Short mmCIF file of C-alpha atoms and ligand atoms in Angstrom, two decimals:
data_model
loop_
_atom_site.label_atom_id
_atom_site.label_comp_id
_atom_site.label_asym_id
_atom_site.label_seq_id
_atom_site.Cartn_x
_atom_site.Cartn_y
_atom_site.Cartn_z
CA MET A 23 -38.92 -8.62 2.42
CA SER A 24 -40.77 -11.55 4.19
CA GLY A 25 -38.75 -14.52 4.93
CA ALA A 26 -35.25 -12.56 5.00
CA GLN A 27 -32.75 -12.15 7.68
CA ALA A 28 -32.78 -8.49 8.82
CA PHE A 29 -29.95 -6.46 10.08
CA HIS A 30 -29.49 -3.12 10.57
CA THR A 31 -26.46 -2.96 8.47
CA ALA A 32 -24.61 -5.78 6.31
CA VAL A 33 -20.80 -5.19 5.58
CA ILE A 34 -19.52 -7.22 2.69
CA GLY A 35 -16.19 -8.40 2.97
CA ALA A 36 -14.20 -9.20 6.44
CA GLY A 37 -10.99 -7.74 6.02
CA ALA A 38 -9.19 -4.59 7.77
CA ALA A 39 -11.91 -2.41 6.66
CA GLY A 40 -15.03 -4.34 7.08
CA MET A 41 -14.13 -5.74 10.49
CA MET A 42 -13.45 -2.63 11.81
CA CYS A 43 -16.69 -0.98 10.98
CA ALA A 44 -18.85 -3.87 11.66
CA ALA A 45 -17.03 -4.00 15.32
CA ARG A 46 -17.80 -0.11 15.92
CA ILE A 47 -21.47 -0.63 14.21
CA GLY A 48 -22.24 -3.51 16.70
CA ARG A 49 -20.79 -1.95 19.62
CA ALA A 50 -23.39 1.19 19.24
CA GLY A 51 -26.12 -1.47 19.77
CA HIS A 52 -27.09 -2.26 16.11
CA SER A 53 -27.27 -5.44 14.25
CA VAL A 54 -24.41 -6.14 11.78
CA ALA A 55 -24.18 -8.84 9.38
CA LEU A 56 -20.40 -9.32 8.33
CA ILE A 57 -20.20 -11.52 5.10
CA ASP A 58 -17.21 -12.87 3.00
CA HIS A 59 -16.98 -15.46 0.39
CA ALA A 60 -13.48 -16.69 1.72
CA ALA A 61 -13.35 -19.43 4.48
CA LYS A 62 -10.59 -17.65 6.26
CA ILE A 63 -10.62 -13.79 7.31
CA GLY A 64 -8.17 -11.11 7.55
CA GLU A 65 -5.70 -12.99 5.44
CA LYS A 66 -3.84 -9.41 3.71
CA ILE A 67 -3.57 -8.74 7.30
CA ARG A 68 -1.69 -12.04 8.08
CA ILE A 69 0.25 -12.17 5.57
CA SER A 70 0.99 -8.15 5.53
CA GLY A 71 4.68 -6.61 6.77
CA GLY A 72 6.38 -10.19 6.83
CA GLY A 73 3.93 -11.40 8.85
CA ARG A 74 4.03 -8.76 11.43
CA CYS A 75 1.51 -6.05 9.66
CA ASN A 76 2.65 -2.35 9.19
CA PHE A 77 -0.59 -1.66 10.61
CA THR A 78 -0.15 2.28 10.68
CA ASN A 79 2.41 5.19 10.70
CA ARG A 80 3.37 7.92 13.07
CA HIS A 81 3.34 10.25 10.40
CA LEU A 82 -0.50 10.23 10.19
CA ASN A 83 -0.69 12.05 13.64
CA GLY A 84 -1.49 15.66 13.39
CA HIS A 85 -0.33 15.95 9.30
CA ASP A 86 -2.37 16.21 6.38
CA GLY A 87 -1.93 12.80 5.40
CA SER A 88 -2.97 13.51 1.81
CA GLN A 89 0.18 13.53 0.76
CA TYR A 90 0.82 9.96 1.52
CA TYR A 91 -1.88 8.81 -1.14
CA VAL A 92 -2.69 8.29 -4.50
CA SER A 93 -5.96 8.85 -5.95
CA GLU A 94 -7.61 11.41 -8.63
CA GLN A 95 -8.34 13.51 -5.45
CA PRO A 96 -6.07 12.87 -2.82
CA ARG A 97 -7.19 15.64 -0.77
CA PHE A 98 -10.70 13.17 0.16
CA VAL A 99 -8.48 11.14 2.59
CA ARG A 100 -8.01 14.47 4.70
CA HIS A 101 -11.11 14.42 6.77
CA ALA A 102 -11.25 10.78 7.42
CA LEU A 103 -7.47 11.15 8.63
CA SER A 104 -8.01 13.66 11.04
CA ARG A 105 -11.03 12.43 12.62
CA TYR A 106 -9.07 8.88 13.18
CA THR A 107 -5.24 9.15 13.59
CA ALA A 108 -2.44 6.65 14.29
CA ALA A 109 -2.76 7.26 17.87
CA ASP A 110 -6.24 5.96 18.01
CA PHE A 111 -5.39 3.10 16.46
CA CYS A 112 -2.49 2.41 18.71
CA ALA A 113 -5.18 3.25 21.67
CA LEU A 114 -6.92 0.21 20.52
CA LEU A 115 -3.65 -2.13 20.56
CA ASP A 116 -3.12 -0.71 23.81
CA ARG A 117 -6.44 -1.56 25.15
CA HIS A 118 -5.86 -4.98 24.00
CA GLY A 119 -1.78 -5.36 25.15
CA VAL A 120 -0.81 -5.95 21.56
CA ALA A 121 2.83 -4.66 21.82
CA TYR A 122 4.36 -3.01 18.76
CA HIS A 123 7.57 -0.96 17.61
CA GLU A 124 8.36 1.65 15.18
CA LYS A 125 10.49 0.24 11.92
CA HIS A 126 11.82 3.33 10.67
CA ARG A 127 9.86 6.18 9.18
CA GLY A 128 6.84 6.43 11.15
CA GLN A 129 6.12 2.46 10.25
CA LEU A 130 4.57 0.60 13.10
CA PHE A 131 4.61 -3.07 13.34
CA CYS A 132 3.16 -5.89 15.93
CA ASP A 133 6.21 -6.93 18.31
CA HIS A 134 4.62 -10.69 17.68
CA SER A 135 2.66 -11.13 14.95
CA ALA A 136 0.03 -9.68 12.61
CA ARG A 137 -2.25 -12.02 14.09
CA ASP A 138 -2.64 -9.95 16.87
CA VAL A 139 -4.31 -7.43 14.87
CA ILE A 140 -6.82 -9.92 13.00
CA ALA A 141 -7.77 -11.30 16.69
CA VAL A 142 -8.10 -7.31 18.19
CA LEU A 143 -10.28 -7.32 15.33
CA GLN A 144 -12.69 -10.30 16.04
CA GLN A 145 -12.44 -9.64 19.75
CA GLU A 146 -14.04 -6.33 18.68
CA CYS A 147 -16.65 -7.83 16.83
CA ALA A 148 -17.92 -10.02 19.28
CA VAL A 149 -18.20 -7.56 21.77
CA GLY A 150 -20.23 -5.58 18.89
CA LYS A 151 -22.26 -9.02 18.74
CA VAL A 152 -21.20 -9.02 14.71
CA SER A 153 -23.24 -11.86 12.92
CA TRP A 154 -20.54 -13.78 10.78
CA TYR A 155 -21.49 -14.97 7.35
CA THR A 156 -17.84 -16.51 6.02
CA GLU A 157 -18.02 -18.91 2.93
CA THR A 158 -20.63 -16.78 1.72
CA THR A 159 -21.32 -15.26 -1.91
CA VAL A 160 -23.62 -12.26 -2.44
CA ASP A 161 -25.24 -13.10 -5.69
CA ALA A 162 -27.18 -10.27 -5.93
CA VAL A 163 -28.30 -6.39 -4.38
CA GLN A 164 -31.24 -4.81 -5.08
CA ALA A 165 -32.33 -1.58 -3.72
CA ALA A 166 -35.52 -1.84 -1.60
CA ALA A 167 -38.67 0.22 -1.41
CA ASP A 168 -37.94 0.74 2.23
CA GLY A 169 -34.95 2.86 1.40
CA GLY A 170 -32.61 -0.07 2.37
CA PHE A 171 -31.11 -3.45 0.55
CA GLY A 172 -32.22 -6.70 -0.20
CA LEU A 173 -29.14 -9.06 -0.95
CA ARG A 174 -29.34 -12.68 -2.33
CA THR A 175 -26.58 -14.78 -0.75
CA SER A 176 -25.75 -18.23 -0.38
CA ALA A 177 -26.73 -18.36 3.03
CA GLY A 178 -30.32 -17.14 2.06
CA MET A 179 -31.99 -13.61 1.64
CA LEU A 180 -30.75 -10.91 3.87
CA HIS A 181 -32.08 -7.36 3.74
CA CYS A 182 -30.65 -4.38 5.53
CA ARG A 183 -30.89 -0.72 6.08
CA HIS A 184 -27.34 0.28 5.46
CA LEU A 185 -24.78 -1.43 3.21
CA VAL A 186 -21.15 -1.35 3.15
CA ILE A 187 -18.85 -2.20 0.73
CA ALA A 188 -15.54 -3.34 1.87
CA THR A 189 -14.23 -5.91 -0.49
CA GLY A 190 -10.70 -4.32 -1.66
CA GLY A 191 -8.90 -4.19 -4.46
CA LEU A 192 -7.36 -6.84 -6.75
CA ALA A 193 -3.98 -7.30 -4.99
CA ALA A 194 -3.07 -10.57 -4.04
CA PRO A 195 -6.18 -12.83 -5.79
CA ALA A 196 -4.99 -15.65 -3.71
CA VAL A 197 -6.08 -14.57 -0.06
CA GLY A 198 -9.47 -13.46 -1.84
CA ALA A 199 -9.02 -10.17 -3.77
CA THR A 200 -11.83 -9.84 -6.29
CA PRO A 201 -13.52 -7.26 -8.51
CA TRP A 202 -16.98 -7.36 -6.87
CA GLY A 203 -17.19 -4.27 -5.20
CA TYR A 204 -16.38 -2.41 -8.39
CA GLU A 205 -19.18 -4.27 -10.42
CA LEU A 206 -21.42 -3.70 -7.46
CA ALA A 207 -20.64 0.05 -7.50
CA LYS A 208 -21.30 0.13 -11.37
CA GLN A 209 -24.83 -1.02 -10.74
CA PHE A 210 -25.36 1.89 -8.78
CA GLY A 211 -23.74 4.27 -11.46
CA HIS A 212 -20.76 5.08 -9.56
CA ARG A 213 -17.60 5.18 -12.01
CA ILE A 214 -14.41 2.96 -11.68
CA VAL A 215 -10.79 4.61 -11.84
CA PRO A 216 -9.35 1.56 -13.87
CA PRO A 217 -7.83 -0.62 -11.10
CA GLN A 218 -4.07 -1.38 -11.83
CA ALA A 219 -1.41 -2.81 -9.90
CA ALA A 220 0.20 -0.75 -7.13
CA LEU A 221 3.07 -1.33 -5.09
CA VAL A 222 4.63 -3.85 -7.20
CA PRO A 223 8.01 -4.88 -8.76
CA LEU A 224 8.86 -3.82 -12.47
CA ARG A 225 10.24 -5.81 -15.21
CA PHE A 226 12.56 -4.89 -17.87
CA GLU A 227 13.54 -6.15 -21.53
CA HIS A 228 17.04 -7.24 -22.31
CA TRP A 229 17.15 -7.37 -18.09
CA ALA A 230 19.30 -10.70 -18.61
CA GLU A 231 21.42 -9.34 -21.67
CA CYS A 232 22.75 -6.51 -19.62
CA GLY A 233 23.88 -8.75 -16.94
CA PHE A 234 21.38 -7.50 -14.30
CA ASP A 235 19.82 -10.66 -13.98
CA ALA A 236 23.26 -11.70 -11.84
CA LEU A 237 22.67 -8.68 -9.50
CA SER A 238 19.56 -10.81 -8.29
CA GLY A 239 19.37 -10.03 -4.29
CA ILE A 240 21.60 -6.73 -4.05
CA ALA A 241 20.07 -3.99 -2.20
CA LEU A 242 21.10 -0.32 -2.14
CA PRO A 243 19.72 3.07 -1.28
CA VAL A 244 18.84 4.92 -4.22
CA ARG A 245 16.68 8.19 -5.41
CA ILE A 246 14.16 7.39 -7.53
CA ARG A 247 12.22 9.76 -10.06
CA SER A 248 9.28 9.45 -12.30
CA GLY A 249 7.14 11.90 -13.97
CA HIS A 250 7.41 15.31 -15.40
CA GLY A 251 6.60 19.04 -14.44
CA LYS A 252 3.78 19.11 -11.62
CA GLN A 253 3.57 15.32 -12.13
CA ALA A 254 6.99 14.16 -10.94
CA VAL A 255 7.48 12.07 -7.86
CA SER A 256 10.79 11.37 -6.18
CA PHE A 257 11.63 8.78 -3.24
CA ASP A 258 14.73 8.25 -1.35
CA GLU A 259 14.38 4.49 -0.77
CA ASP A 260 16.36 0.98 -1.41
CA LEU A 261 16.45 -0.37 -4.52
CA LEU A 262 16.52 -4.62 -4.90
CA PHE A 263 17.78 -5.94 -7.73
CA ARG A 264 15.80 -9.19 -8.63
CA HIS A 265 16.35 -11.75 -11.26
CA LYS A 266 13.80 -10.43 -13.54
CA GLY A 267 13.89 -6.88 -12.91
CA LEU A 268 13.85 -4.45 -9.96
CA SER A 269 11.95 -4.33 -6.26
CA GLY A 270 12.33 -2.75 -2.94
CA PRO A 271 10.71 -0.12 -1.36
CA ALA A 272 11.97 2.57 -4.26
CA ILE A 273 10.55 0.54 -6.92
CA LEU A 274 7.18 -0.44 -4.69
CA GLN A 275 6.67 3.29 -3.92
CA ILE A 276 7.54 4.63 -7.85
CA SER A 277 5.18 1.63 -8.96
CA SER A 278 2.01 3.48 -7.43
CA TYR A 279 2.71 6.48 -9.96
CA TRP A 280 4.08 4.77 -13.15
CA GLN A 281 2.31 4.39 -16.16
CA PRO A 282 3.28 2.18 -18.78
CA GLY A 283 5.27 4.29 -21.52
CA ASP A 284 7.11 6.56 -18.63
CA SER A 285 10.83 5.80 -18.06
CA LEU A 286 12.52 5.74 -14.48
CA GLU A 287 15.42 7.66 -13.32
CA ILE A 288 17.53 5.94 -10.70
CA ASP A 289 20.51 7.66 -8.95
CA LEU A 290 22.45 5.11 -7.48
CA VAL A 291 24.83 7.41 -5.47
CA PRO A 292 22.40 10.12 -3.94
CA ASP A 293 24.20 13.04 -2.78
CA THR A 294 27.23 12.54 -4.09
CA ASP A 295 28.57 14.33 -7.59
CA VAL A 296 30.38 11.17 -9.06
CA ALA A 297 31.21 12.94 -12.58
CA ALA A 298 32.87 15.95 -10.58
CA ALA A 299 34.76 13.38 -8.37
CA LEU A 300 35.76 11.32 -11.26
CA CYS A 301 37.01 14.19 -13.22
CA GLN A 302 38.75 15.97 -10.08
CA ASP A 303 42.76 16.35 -11.16
CA ARG A 304 44.04 13.04 -11.32
CA ARG A 305 47.41 13.86 -12.33
CA GLY A 306 50.28 10.72 -10.61
CA GLN A 307 47.18 9.10 -9.65
CA LYS A 308 48.55 5.30 -10.04
CA ILE A 309 44.95 3.53 -9.45
CA GLN A 310 42.67 1.52 -11.88
CA LEU A 311 39.23 3.39 -12.83
CA LYS A 312 37.51 0.45 -10.70
CA THR A 313 39.42 0.94 -7.88
CA ALA A 314 38.71 5.09 -7.90
CA LEU A 315 34.96 4.40 -8.61
CA ALA A 316 34.61 2.20 -5.76
CA GLN A 317 36.45 4.54 -3.59
CA ILE A 318 34.23 7.57 -4.80
CA CYS A 319 31.03 5.32 -4.24
CA PRO A 320 31.52 3.25 -0.90
CA THR A 321 27.56 2.31 -1.03
CA LEU A 322 27.96 0.23 -4.54
CA PRO A 323 28.68 -3.28 -3.95
CA GLU A 324 31.58 -4.57 -5.58
CA ARG A 325 29.17 -6.58 -8.12
CA LEU A 326 27.22 -4.04 -9.52
CA LEU A 327 30.30 -1.78 -10.59
CA ALA A 328 31.52 -5.07 -12.28
CA VAL A 329 28.51 -5.00 -14.16
CA TRP A 330 28.23 -1.71 -14.80
CA LEU A 331 32.16 -1.22 -16.05
CA ALA A 332 31.36 -4.14 -18.36
CA GLN A 333 29.52 -2.01 -20.63
CA PRO A 334 31.11 -1.89 -23.83
CA GLU A 335 31.45 2.21 -23.11
CA PHE A 336 33.39 1.66 -20.42
CA ALA A 337 34.55 -1.74 -20.56
CA PRO A 338 37.75 -1.07 -22.66
CA TYR A 339 38.77 1.81 -19.67
CA ALA A 340 38.09 -0.56 -16.71
CA GLN A 341 41.64 -1.70 -16.08
CA HIS A 342 43.10 1.31 -17.14
CA LYS A 343 44.90 3.96 -14.82
CA TRP A 344 42.16 6.43 -13.75
CA ALA A 345 44.95 9.15 -14.32
CA ASP A 346 45.07 7.98 -18.29
CA VAL A 347 41.07 7.95 -19.03
CA PRO A 348 39.70 10.44 -20.83
CA HIS A 349 37.40 13.24 -19.11
CA ALA A 350 34.68 12.57 -21.58
CA VAL A 351 34.43 8.99 -20.49
CA LEU A 352 34.40 9.76 -16.79
CA GLN A 353 31.80 12.16 -17.29
CA SER A 354 29.63 9.95 -18.74
CA LEU A 355 30.03 7.16 -16.36
CA GLY A 356 29.41 9.29 -13.60
CA HIS A 357 26.30 10.47 -15.19
CA SER A 358 25.20 6.54 -16.19
CA LEU A 359 25.47 6.24 -12.32
CA GLN A 360 23.21 9.14 -11.30
CA ARG A 361 20.81 9.31 -14.28
CA TRP A 362 20.42 5.56 -14.74
CA ARG A 363 17.04 5.65 -17.26
CA LEU A 364 15.13 2.59 -17.51
CA LEU A 365 11.66 1.55 -19.29
CA PRO A 366 9.74 -0.78 -17.27
CA SER A 367 8.04 -3.14 -20.05
CA GLY A 368 5.64 -3.89 -17.25
CA SER A 369 4.99 -5.11 -13.81
CA ASP A 370 4.41 -8.14 -11.56
CA GLY A 371 1.00 -7.29 -11.85
CA HIS A 372 -2.06 -8.16 -9.32
CA LYS A 373 -0.47 -11.73 -7.83
CA LYS A 374 2.65 -9.69 -6.46
CA ALA A 375 1.42 -6.31 -5.71
CA GLU A 376 0.34 -5.02 -2.42
CA ALA A 377 -2.10 -2.65 -3.07
CA THR A 378 -4.40 -1.50 -6.34
CA ARG A 379 -4.29 1.90 -7.79
CA GLY A 380 -8.11 2.93 -8.97
CA GLY A 381 -11.10 1.72 -7.80
CA VAL A 382 -14.54 3.53 -7.11
CA ALA A 383 -14.12 7.30 -7.95
CA VAL A 384 -14.45 9.28 -4.99
CA ARG A 385 -15.82 12.19 -6.33
CA GLU A 386 -19.34 10.64 -6.00
CA ILE A 387 -18.70 9.56 -2.53
CA ASP A 388 -19.08 11.72 0.84
CA ALA A 389 -15.53 12.12 2.19
CA LYS A 390 -17.25 12.80 5.65
CA THR A 391 -19.42 9.69 5.76
CA MET A 392 -18.01 7.59 2.74
CA GLN A 393 -21.87 7.57 1.66
CA SER A 394 -22.75 6.92 -1.91
CA LYS A 395 -23.82 10.44 -3.22
CA LEU A 396 -25.58 8.27 -5.86
CA GLN A 397 -27.40 5.78 -3.51
CA LYS A 398 -28.58 6.62 -0.05
CA ASN A 399 -27.60 3.98 2.86
CA LEU A 400 -24.46 2.25 0.25
CA TYR A 401 -21.14 2.80 1.92
CA PHE A 402 -17.56 2.49 0.47
CA ILE A 403 -14.99 1.69 2.77
CA GLY A 404 -11.05 0.72 2.75
CA GLU A 405 -9.20 -0.10 -0.63
CA VAL A 406 -12.24 -0.83 -2.93
CA MET A 407 -12.13 3.03 -3.71
CA ASP A 408 -9.52 5.14 -5.47
CA ILE A 409 -7.16 5.54 -2.76
CA THR A 410 -3.80 4.20 -2.65
CA GLY A 411 -1.49 4.49 0.35
CA TRP A 412 2.28 4.59 -0.11
CA LEU A 413 4.41 1.99 1.50
CA GLY A 414 4.63 1.94 5.39
CA GLY A 415 1.32 1.18 6.81
CA TYR A 416 -0.99 4.41 5.13
CA ASN A 417 -2.91 1.30 3.25
CA PHE A 418 -4.12 0.20 6.15
CA HIS A 419 -4.83 3.27 7.90
CA TRP A 420 -6.77 4.17 5.13
CA ALA A 421 -9.04 1.19 5.61
CA TRP A 422 -9.09 1.71 9.40
CA ALA A 423 -10.28 5.36 9.00
CA SER A 424 -12.59 4.93 6.35
CA ALA A 425 -14.36 2.23 8.40
CA VAL A 426 -14.89 4.34 11.52
CA CYS A 427 -16.19 7.70 9.51
CA ALA A 428 -18.64 5.04 7.85
CA ALA A 429 -19.44 3.83 11.47
CA ALA A 430 -20.17 6.89 13.06
CA ALA A 431 -22.27 8.02 9.98
CA ILE A 432 -24.30 5.22 10.32
CA THR A 433 -25.01 4.98 13.91
CA ASN A 434 -24.87 8.50 14.11
CA GLN A 435 -22.04 9.03 16.59
CA THR A 436 -19.06 11.08 16.74
CA GLU A 437 -16.99 8.36 19.15
CA THR A 438 -17.31 4.93 20.24
CA VAL A 439 -15.59 4.62 23.29
CA VAL A 440 -15.02 1.60 25.37
CA LYS A 441 -16.59 1.02 28.54
CA PRO A 442 -15.04 -0.74 31.49
CA SER A 443 -17.45 -3.52 30.95
CA ASP A 444 -16.30 -3.78 27.56
CA ALA A 445 -12.41 -4.61 28.76
CA LYS A 446 -13.68 -6.98 30.91
CA GLU A 447 -15.77 -8.78 28.27
CA ILE A 448 -12.64 -8.71 25.93
CA GLU A 449 -10.84 -10.49 28.41
CA GLN A 450 -13.19 -13.45 28.63
CA LEU A 451 -13.41 -14.03 24.71
CA GLN A 452 -11.04 -16.23 23.49
CA PHE A 453 -10.52 -16.43 19.99
CA LYS A 454 -7.76 -17.83 17.49
CA ALA A 455 -6.56 -15.74 14.60
C1 LIG B 3 1.37 -8.95 0.72
C2 LIG B 3 0.62 -7.81 1.18
C3 LIG B 3 1.32 -7.24 1.98
C4 LIG B 3 0.95 -5.83 2.57
N1 LIG B 3 1.46 -5.30 3.78
C5 LIG B 3 0.80 -3.92 3.93
C6 LIG B 3 1.18 -3.55 5.42
O1 LIG B 3 2.30 -4.03 5.67
N2 LIG B 3 0.68 -2.11 5.53
C7 LIG B 3 -0.44 -1.67 4.85
O2 LIG B 3 -0.84 -0.55 5.14
N3 LIG B 3 -0.97 -2.01 3.76
C8 LIG B 3 -0.08 -3.73 3.41
N4 LIG B 3 -0.93 -4.04 2.30
C9 LIG B 3 -2.28 -3.73 1.69
C10 LIG B 3 -3.38 -3.98 2.91
O3 LIG B 3 -3.44 -5.47 3.29
C11 LIG B 3 -4.58 -3.39 2.24
O4 LIG B 3 -4.65 -2.25 1.69
C12 LIG B 3 -6.21 -3.80 3.24
O5 LIG B 3 -6.31 -5.10 3.45
C13 LIG B 3 -7.36 -3.08 2.60
O6 LIG B 3 -8.01 -3.21 3.22
P1 LIG B 3 -9.78 -3.77 3.22
O7 LIG B 3 -10.45 -4.02 4.23
O8 LIG B 3 -10.19 -2.52 1.93
O9 LIG B 3 -9.48 -5.07 1.95
P2 LIG B 3 -9.10 -6.48 1.82
O10 LIG B 3 -8.35 -6.43 3.35
O11 LIG B 3 -8.41 -6.98 1.23
O12 LIG B 3 -10.25 -7.19 2.51
C14 LIG B 3 -11.62 -7.52 1.35
C15 LIG B 3 -12.09 -8.45 1.91
O13 LIG B 3 -13.02 -8.78 1.11
C16 LIG B 3 -13.49 -9.90 0.83
N5 LIG B 3 -13.71 -10.08 -0.36
C17 LIG B 3 -13.53 -9.81 -1.71
N6 LIG B 3 -14.13 -10.43 -2.81
C18 LIG B 3 -15.66 -10.55 -2.37
C19 LIG B 3 -16.69 -11.07 -2.48
N7 LIG B 3 -17.09 -11.15 -3.77
N8 LIG B 3 -17.77 -11.49 -1.60
C20 LIG B 3 -17.81 -11.28 -0.07
N9 LIG B 3 -16.12 -11.03 0.01
C21 LIG B 3 -15.40 -10.55 -0.79
C22 LIG B 3 -12.13 -10.66 0.90
O14 LIG B 3 -12.34 -11.92 0.89
C23 LIG B 3 -11.24 -9.95 1.99
O15 LIG B 3 -11.82 -10.58 3.29
C24 LIG B 3 -0.56 -5.35 2.22
C25 LIG B 3 -1.02 -6.12 1.19
C26 LIG B 3 -0.61 -7.20 0.70
C27 LIG B 3 -1.23 -8.32 -0.86
#
């Protein structure tokens, strides 16, 4: 292709996966173009984890991590996760002197700022002499006769031997998400599992009419379930009441499995048999029902108890003496708290989602190399694929691990080792994230 700038590899999308992949290919001595339509790179990393980036999870050390991923084929992630573990990413941060800590359930966060992770990736790219093309759109991609690809971009024509698609999912369009990667995949015959918002708050009809909007801000530990039979999933996590619905880790996790029309069941008092406790021998008890309920369910905030007892079924008994409340009412009250059935009317959508479920179907991608089975030298990495991690650092880890696999396949190496001279080079480089 005459007049085109030639690279060994072009990576489209300079997010978590794209930067990791480009850096490793560059460090192996190959020329790499890293192309992104945005002016600021790594924006999702910057806003992640409340500004501290939950970059991986210790549970991904030495376990079969597929249980933490949603996909048509969750087992697809096994090879990549065994090849690149949480400890490997921690070792990278250690080499760059980035401090981090574990919050809970194995979740690892930066001590200082998510920008530290961006800086690490930028420095790795600099050591690999990656050529940056920011604010650059790719208007057309064509398979070239030599087995590579021709790219028509806003910065001119590019030619590459290997093409890596790392354009992510649809979550958070405000920081650059687009469906471009899906369109490119379709161009080469790939099937797209319909993308849906995941790790996203859910909404409910008649929320305000039931008085639940008044509970906005309340958080409490719950057990949440959805689905039936083999499809059933359950999480023990915190629930957060919002003005328009529910959020918090419990809802975000279940949202990655929820399908429109499915109901949710929430146990607001996990590990207590509230109905049995309410129906115990109450003879001689002088306290009111609401007092008894507060004693039996100490994790339930007062405001929530008040709204619950204001429901037409229970309101007539709220001020009654506990001993006088009929057995059937107490049973129904207990069950209502532990089998709270809700039918979400929808989610907050991609704007408020932290991830996208669906994407490029993994059946047509090689799990060891991330190479397309339909088009030689074309690779997909990160969230653009039909791989969605649980809350807790699993999505970033998929970005790192899939990027490392693709880079290794492209460079034909099994490992990229940081040499002492590289460490010195890293020290000399000054970047602002
Ligand atoms: C608010 C929020 C918080 C999150 N917190 C966490 C967390 O703490 N832990 C965790 O594991 N995950 C978290 N995630 C999810 C995580 O950010 C993603 O899973 C991860 O960034 C995916 O990496 P990626 O490289 O595949 O895609 P991205 O990081 O999204 O990168 C894609 C890149 O492609 C570029 N791009 C898109 N379209 C085009 C185009 N047409 N042309 C050129 N470039 C394009 C984008 O500008 C972007 O730079 C969070 C997500 C959000 C939205």
